[in-house]
Amino acid sequence: MKKELTRQQYLDLYYYMRLNRAVEDMMVKLFRQNKIVGGLYSSLGQEAISVGTAYALEKKDWLAPMIRNIGALLVKGVPPRDIFMQHMAKYDSPTKGKDGTSHFGDLDNLHIVSPISMLGDLIPVMTGVAMAGRYLGQKIVAMTWIGDGGSSTGVFHEGLNFAAVQRAPFVLIVENNLWAYSTPVRKQVPLENLADRAKAYGIDSYIVDGNDVVAVYTTAKEAVERARAGEGPILIEAKSFRRMGHAQHDPAEYVPKEMRAYWEARDPIALYEKFLASEKLLDAKGKNEIEEKINTLLAAEREFAENSPMPPPELAETCVYCTGDDCHKIRAKWERPIAEVTPPRSSVKAVWTVPGFGSGKGSGGANAPIHFGDTQPAAREAGNKTNSANGGKPVAKMAAKAAPKKTVKARAAGASRKARR
């Protein structure tokens, strides 16, 4: 870790990682008390990824979390009570008790798009958000996350290609935590680095230690600013480890004990505490103050959540489909003149030149020009110039050589026919 940020930024990263872990620890207790009605997914050991990447965004930027990105929600400003109530399906939750997991967002204020269970689908969605922000002149960046397993879905590739073609201001975080449920990453991806998948779409990528929160933040910050400056989408592979099972119901007995022990020794919070202490940014007193602040906050948030009522039965038939203004009143926020994106200023003349269709390797291994049917090949236009697809031999000689030889008998028969005519 390098000392590059302000003291407050260092402490912010520490606070949010500790808050992330404390929120999840409390939800585990609620789950075991049967107070959480849906699935519960842990980000134990991955807190540095969610916190470090989300902290690199500005308030106006947009994000779409996945199931292990509670830290990103906290950084964006979601209060812990909303997370508690959402998983407890309470009436005061963001979805009014209609969802028992993490499927909620805040489009109007915090610019959060709800998670999508079909893995990979958030990539084209957030590409669209990024494009919309550019169209409206907002200069925003959109960010979402995907796991190593989700990076093998078709829509991952379709979405990333779409973002690349559109040069969208979009940052994708690939959380390589070594396990797609019970499938190790080496069983599903024949690559050393998942970041290499960016090469197929002509976009840049980074690889970062996902357990080093400062490295994660500085890498994400650079990627965000490059995307905002118009350099197109960027992929970041954060290498880490999923220290719990896929969800609370999964004991993860398929994970080798030695592997778990190795990564537990690289706990991102413990590593960061050592760094902060070595740089004299955090002492025992400061650490205790942060712990007390978090404990006090979560005690109040949990009490509020537990006292929230369950939703009334009649609510079940409402807000199932969006019906317009009575559902939401979100409108486009223009930050550029609309005339710039409407005719005639937005019109582009359909003019292009087609000299050929590119080039490629011929069967002989040399470069072979490719032409449209109505475009004469360069070799034909130049007479007997050499044809690179045939080892540089003259075209005329090649044609002669290619013509079939007549036998003596065939020549005699031809002469006889000519004499009869």
XYZ file of C-alpha atoms in Angstrom:
421
model
C 0.000 0.000 0.000
C 1.185 3.501 -0.797
C 0.515 6.688 1.092
C -1.209 8.777 -1.570
C -4.568 9.901 -0.141
C -5.583 12.417 2.495
C -5.864 11.253 6.083
C -9.662 11.521 5.916
C -9.819 9.407 2.772
C -7.747 6.682 4.414
C -10.037 6.693 7.434
C -13.165 6.754 5.272
C -12.058 3.575 3.520
C -11.429 1.943 6.894
C -14.767 3.072 8.315
C -16.783 1.745 5.379
C -14.995 -1.619 5.359
C -15.648 -2.020 9.078
C -19.262 -0.919 8.623
C -19.667 -3.362 5.721
C -18.505 -6.271 7.868
C -20.511 -5.198 10.915
C -23.725 -4.881 8.885
C -23.265 -8.386 7.508
C -22.393 -9.809 10.934
C -25.627 -8.385 12.291
C -27.628 -9.798 9.393
C -26.188 -13.252 10.096
C -27.595 -12.959 13.628
C -30.958 -11.860 12.257
C -30.905 -14.750 9.794
C -30.287 -17.282 12.550
C -33.184 -15.771 14.498
C -35.446 -16.357 11.447
C -35.963 -12.623 11.071
C -34.525 -12.532 7.541
C -36.940 -14.109 5.092
C -34.790 -14.245 1.960
C -31.305 -15.354 0.981
C -28.243 -13.868 2.647
C -24.965 -13.608 0.754
C -21.672 -12.764 2.416
C -18.852 -10.561 1.162
C -16.506 -11.625 3.964
C -12.983 -11.045 2.683
C -14.145 -8.972 -0.291
C -15.049 -5.726 1.484
C -12.098 -3.853 -0.021
C -13.463 -4.362 -3.542
C -16.948 -2.923 -2.973
C -15.729 -0.068 -0.779
C -12.651 0.861 -2.819
C -14.417 0.914 -6.182
C -17.565 2.741 -5.055
C -15.466 5.323 -3.175
C -13.872 6.243 -6.522
C -17.228 7.462 -7.889
C -18.668 10.946 -7.592
C -22.096 11.646 -6.157
C -23.588 12.136 -9.632
C -22.282 8.784 -10.904
C -24.402 5.643 -11.116
C -23.823 2.146 -9.811
C -25.600 -1.198 -9.868
C -24.530 -3.577 -7.091
C -24.541 -7.345 -7.031
C -25.278 -9.593 -4.051
C -21.822 -9.123 -2.456
C -21.652 -5.342 -2.824
C -23.283 -4.080 0.366
C -20.144 -2.012 0.923
C -20.867 -0.089 -2.284
C -24.403 0.680 -1.075
C -23.062 2.024 2.219
C -20.505 4.218 0.454
C -23.240 5.573 -1.832
C -25.304 6.607 1.181
C -27.798 3.785 1.780
C -28.516 3.634 5.550
C -28.041 0.241 7.227
C -31.706 0.212 8.288
C -32.770 0.018 4.637
C -30.540 -3.010 4.124
C -31.876 -4.673 7.283
C -35.523 -3.970 6.453
C -35.085 -5.064 2.847
C -33.863 -8.498 3.919
C -36.573 -8.687 6.613
C -39.289 -7.749 4.058
C -40.552 -4.898 6.245
C -43.052 -2.268 5.178
C -40.586 0.615 5.586
C -38.016 -1.043 3.318
C -37.212 0.454 -0.091
C -39.506 -2.106 -1.763
C -42.217 -1.927 0.924
C -41.605 -5.558 1.848
C -42.030 -6.942 -1.659
C -38.524 -8.364 -1.834
C -36.584 -10.248 0.803
C -33.084 -9.821 -0.586
C -30.933 -7.097 -2.108
C -33.111 -6.215 -5.093
C -33.660 -2.521 -4.515
C -32.323 0.740 -5.854
C -32.707 4.504 -5.723
C -32.921 6.073 -9.171
C -33.820 9.607 -8.156
C -31.445 10.481 -5.312
C -28.564 8.034 -4.928
C -28.425 6.858 -8.569
C -28.506 3.164 -7.708
C -29.925 0.586 -10.137
C -31.362 -2.541 -8.539
C -29.450 -5.822 -8.920
C -30.615 -8.258 -11.601
C -30.577 -11.952 -10.751
C -29.718 -12.996 -14.313
C -25.978 -12.613 -14.076
C -24.378 -10.312 -16.618
C -27.549 -8.398 -17.507
C -26.462 -5.363 -15.534
C -23.616 -4.797 -18.005
C -25.796 -3.718 -20.971
C -28.181 -1.946 -18.581
C -25.402 0.168 -17.083
C -23.927 0.735 -20.525
C -27.294 2.258 -21.421
C -27.217 4.411 -18.290
C -23.737 5.620 -19.197
C -24.833 6.438 -22.755
C -27.929 8.266 -21.489
C -25.795 10.394 -19.186
C -23.518 11.316 -22.072
C -26.527 12.126 -24.280
C -27.925 14.423 -21.591
C -24.552 16.103 -21.063
C -24.202 14.962 -17.440
C -20.593 13.676 -17.679
C -21.364 10.710 -15.448
C -19.719 7.300 -15.143
C -21.669 4.072 -14.611
C -20.256 1.112 -12.688
C -21.309 -2.433 -11.953
C -19.776 -5.682 -10.725
C -19.719 -9.289 -11.922
C -18.195 -12.468 -10.509
C -15.782 -14.837 -12.195
C -18.646 -17.248 -12.907
C -20.892 -14.500 -14.261
C -18.134 -13.421 -16.641
C -18.783 -16.638 -18.591
C -22.391 -15.736 -19.446
C -23.273 -14.685 -22.973
C -24.657 -11.311 -21.953
C -21.330 -10.449 -20.276
C -19.699 -10.559 -23.701
C -22.614 -8.968 -25.545
C -22.786 -6.141 -23.016
C -19.059 -5.512 -22.970
C -18.933 -5.471 -26.757
C -21.858 -3.034 -26.786
C -20.077 -0.762 -24.285
C -16.856 -0.916 -26.313
C -18.528 -0.078 -29.622
C -20.367 2.857 -28.040
C -17.255 3.984 -26.088
C -19.546 4.307 -23.098
C -18.233 5.916 -19.869
C -18.556 2.624 -18.047
C -16.375 0.723 -15.560
C -16.864 -2.999 -14.987
C -15.432 -4.679 -11.897
C -14.822 -8.423 -12.237
C -14.598 -9.891 -8.732
C -12.481 -12.982 -9.170
C -13.072 -14.700 -5.828
C -11.960 -18.099 -7.202
C -15.354 -19.818 -6.841
C -18.544 -19.739 -8.930
C -20.717 -21.354 -6.271
C -18.815 -24.680 -5.993
C -16.962 -24.469 -9.320
C -13.329 -23.309 -9.093
C -12.374 -20.664 -11.615
C -9.849 -22.932 -13.346
C -12.669 -25.346 -14.187
C -14.617 -22.744 -16.115
C -12.109 -20.255 -17.573
C -8.916 -21.236 -19.451
C -7.238 -17.920 -18.628
C -4.668 -16.806 -16.112
C -6.299 -13.367 -15.905
C -9.971 -12.648 -16.510
C -8.913 -9.107 -17.429
C -7.643 -10.564 -20.726
C -11.249 -10.827 -21.867
C -11.191 -7.056 -22.406
C -8.727 -7.504 -25.285
C -11.416 -9.120 -27.439
C -13.335 -5.838 -27.416
C -10.423 -3.460 -27.795
C -10.753 -1.904 -24.348
C -8.242 -1.404 -21.562
C -8.156 -3.385 -18.348
C -6.453 -3.443 -14.964
C -5.590 -6.228 -12.535
C -5.535 -5.358 -8.841
C -5.101 -7.062 -5.473
C -8.698 -7.142 -4.257
C -7.562 -7.348 -0.616
C -5.643 -4.052 -0.796
C -8.266 -1.327 -0.447
C -5.893 1.504 -1.352
C -4.798 -0.268 -4.535
C -8.426 -0.967 -5.401
C -9.416 2.663 -4.854
C -6.520 4.213 -6.785
C -7.006 1.808 -9.695
C -10.757 2.432 -9.798
C -10.243 6.189 -9.529
C -7.949 6.176 -12.551
C -10.379 4.033 -14.528
C -13.342 6.243 -13.612
C -11.563 9.424 -14.644
C -10.417 7.883 -17.923
C -13.964 6.770 -18.688
C -15.281 10.226 -17.791
C -12.719 11.811 -20.129
C -14.112 9.850 -23.077
C -11.650 6.954 -23.279
C -14.442 4.405 -23.310
C -15.200 1.489 -20.971
C -12.566 -0.101 -18.744
C -12.526 -3.503 -17.034
C -10.892 -4.083 -13.651
C -10.199 -7.586 -12.385
C -9.953 -7.626 -8.585
C -8.438 -10.878 -7.333
C -9.727 -12.031 -3.949
C -11.397 -15.005 -2.250
C -14.930 -15.836 -1.142
C -14.417 -16.893 2.473
C -18.001 -18.024 3.047
C -20.260 -20.265 0.999
C -22.365 -19.028 -1.869
C -25.048 -18.111 0.695
C -25.895 -18.894 4.318
C -27.239 -22.319 3.378
C -23.901 -23.348 1.820
C -21.151 -24.605 4.209
C -18.610 -24.537 1.339
C -17.083 -27.874 2.317
C -15.713 -28.133 -1.229
C -13.115 -25.433 -0.470
C -9.723 -26.902 0.579
C -8.848 -26.010 4.168
C -5.376 -24.876 3.141
C -6.837 -22.433 0.635
C -9.197 -20.957 3.199
C -6.393 -20.604 5.766
C -4.171 -18.826 3.240
C -6.795 -16.208 2.436
C -7.930 -15.738 6.020
C -4.358 -14.642 6.755
C -4.816 -11.976 4.060
C -7.942 -10.423 5.572
C -8.344 -7.002 3.895
C -9.333 -5.211 7.104
C -6.455 -6.680 9.115
C -3.992 -5.803 6.344
C -5.318 -2.253 6.207
C -5.142 -1.804 9.970
C -1.440 -2.703 9.864
C -0.885 -0.159 7.109
C -2.766 2.601 8.935
C -0.829 1.912 12.132
C 2.521 1.927 10.312
C 1.684 5.308 8.752
C 0.467 6.649 12.119
C -3.005 7.231 10.699
C -4.833 5.048 13.226
C -4.037 4.152 16.826
C -5.889 2.081 19.435
C -7.920 5.068 20.577
C -9.015 5.941 17.044
C -9.902 2.338 16.329
C -12.074 2.127 19.465
C -13.845 5.350 18.541
C -14.736 3.983 15.111
C -15.955 0.707 16.644
C -18.162 2.571 19.133
C -19.554 4.774 16.365
C -20.477 1.738 14.255
C -21.950 -0.205 17.212
C -24.095 2.758 18.262
C -25.310 3.316 14.700
C -26.195 -0.319 14.052
C -27.968 -0.768 17.370
C -30.303 2.101 16.478
C -30.709 0.920 12.867
C -31.538 -2.620 13.932
C -34.102 -1.390 16.466
C -35.781 0.730 13.812
C -35.854 -2.199 11.386
C -37.264 -4.671 13.889
C -40.006 -2.223 14.896
C -41.033 -1.620 11.303
C -44.348 -3.381 10.536
C -44.837 -6.093 7.978
C -46.599 -4.915 4.801
C -50.422 -4.978 4.779
C -52.044 -7.655 2.549
C -53.712 -5.102 0.270
C -50.284 -3.809 -0.784
C -49.625 -7.031 -2.716
C -51.648 -5.945 -5.756
C -50.106 -2.467 -6.017
C -46.922 -1.320 -7.774
C -46.554 -4.579 -9.676
C -46.342 -2.747 -13.005
C -45.177 0.797 -13.715
C -48.212 2.852 -14.731
C -46.570 6.218 -15.353
C -46.665 9.326 -13.191
C -48.579 7.644 -10.399
C -45.703 5.162 -10.161
C -42.734 7.531 -10.444
C -42.005 11.025 -11.702
C -38.391 10.618 -12.782
C -37.582 12.822 -15.758
C -34.515 13.309 -17.915
C -32.180 15.941 -16.481
C -30.699 17.833 -19.392
C -27.342 19.465 -18.826
C -26.702 20.404 -22.447
C -28.767 22.224 -25.111
C -31.319 19.826 -26.574
C -30.624 21.384 -29.991
C -27.227 19.658 -30.007
C -28.854 16.253 -30.230
C -31.801 17.070 -32.494
C -31.852 17.809 -36.259
C -30.382 19.604 -38.066
C -27.373 19.950 -35.735
C -27.342 16.252 -34.909
C -27.607 15.151 -38.562
C -24.679 13.475 -40.296
C -24.498 13.107 -44.079
C -24.420 9.492 -45.238
C -21.140 9.712 -47.163
C -18.525 6.966 -47.269
C -15.771 5.584 -49.460
C -15.370 1.877 -50.175
C -11.975 1.121 -51.773
C -12.176 -2.510 -50.769
C -13.192 -4.773 -47.970
C -9.972 -4.839 -46.003
C -7.291 -7.478 -46.274
C -6.345 -10.802 -44.774
C -4.036 -13.785 -45.101
C -4.408 -15.905 -48.205
C -3.917 -19.642 -48.399
C -0.290 -19.096 -49.378
C 0.376 -17.212 -46.159
C 0.967 -13.822 -47.804
C -1.239 -10.742 -47.524
C -4.295 -11.015 -49.783
C -6.334 -7.915 -50.724
C -10.089 -8.506 -50.516
C -12.422 -6.693 -52.921
C -16.099 -6.218 -53.485
C -17.547 -7.862 -56.617
C -17.745 -4.528 -58.446
C -14.242 -3.419 -57.422
C -11.340 -4.528 -59.582
C -8.443 -6.182 -57.730
C -5.284 -4.117 -57.756
C -3.322 -6.882 -59.513
C -5.796 -6.987 -62.432
C -5.764 -3.215 -62.822
C -1.974 -3.203 -62.963
C -1.703 -5.816 -65.698
C 0.885 -8.444 -64.975
C 1.832 -7.215 -61.536
C 2.548 -9.833 -58.963
C -0.229 -11.353 -56.891
C 0.781 -11.509 -53.224
C -1.640 -14.338 -52.566
C 0.334 -16.588 -54.914
C 3.844 -16.104 -53.698
C 4.561 -13.021 -55.839
C 4.340 -14.786 -59.248
C 3.157 -12.748 -62.302
C -0.589 -12.972 -62.849
C -0.339 -13.776 -66.595
C 2.159 -16.571 -66.077
C 0.074 -17.974 -63.291
C -2.966 -18.081 -65.577
C -0.994 -19.851 -68.290
C 0.380 -22.346 -65.865
C -3.043 -22.977 -64.454
C -4.535 -23.764 -67.935
C -4.838 -27.525 -68.587
C -2.339 -28.970 -71.119
C -3.759 -30.561 -74.285
C -2.599 -34.019 -75.215
C -1.256 -34.875 -78.743
C -4.457 -36.797 -79.449
C -6.603 -33.830 -78.446
C -4.607 -31.448 -80.659
C -5.001 -33.794 -83.660
C -8.753 -34.007 -83.132
C -8.963 -30.261 -83.002
C -7.042 -29.896 -86.276
C -9.370 -32.420 -87.970
C -12.471 -30.448 -86.930
C -10.910 -27.241 -88.221
C -10.156 -28.875 -91.621
C -13.776 -30.075 -91.954
C -15.026 -26.537 -91.393
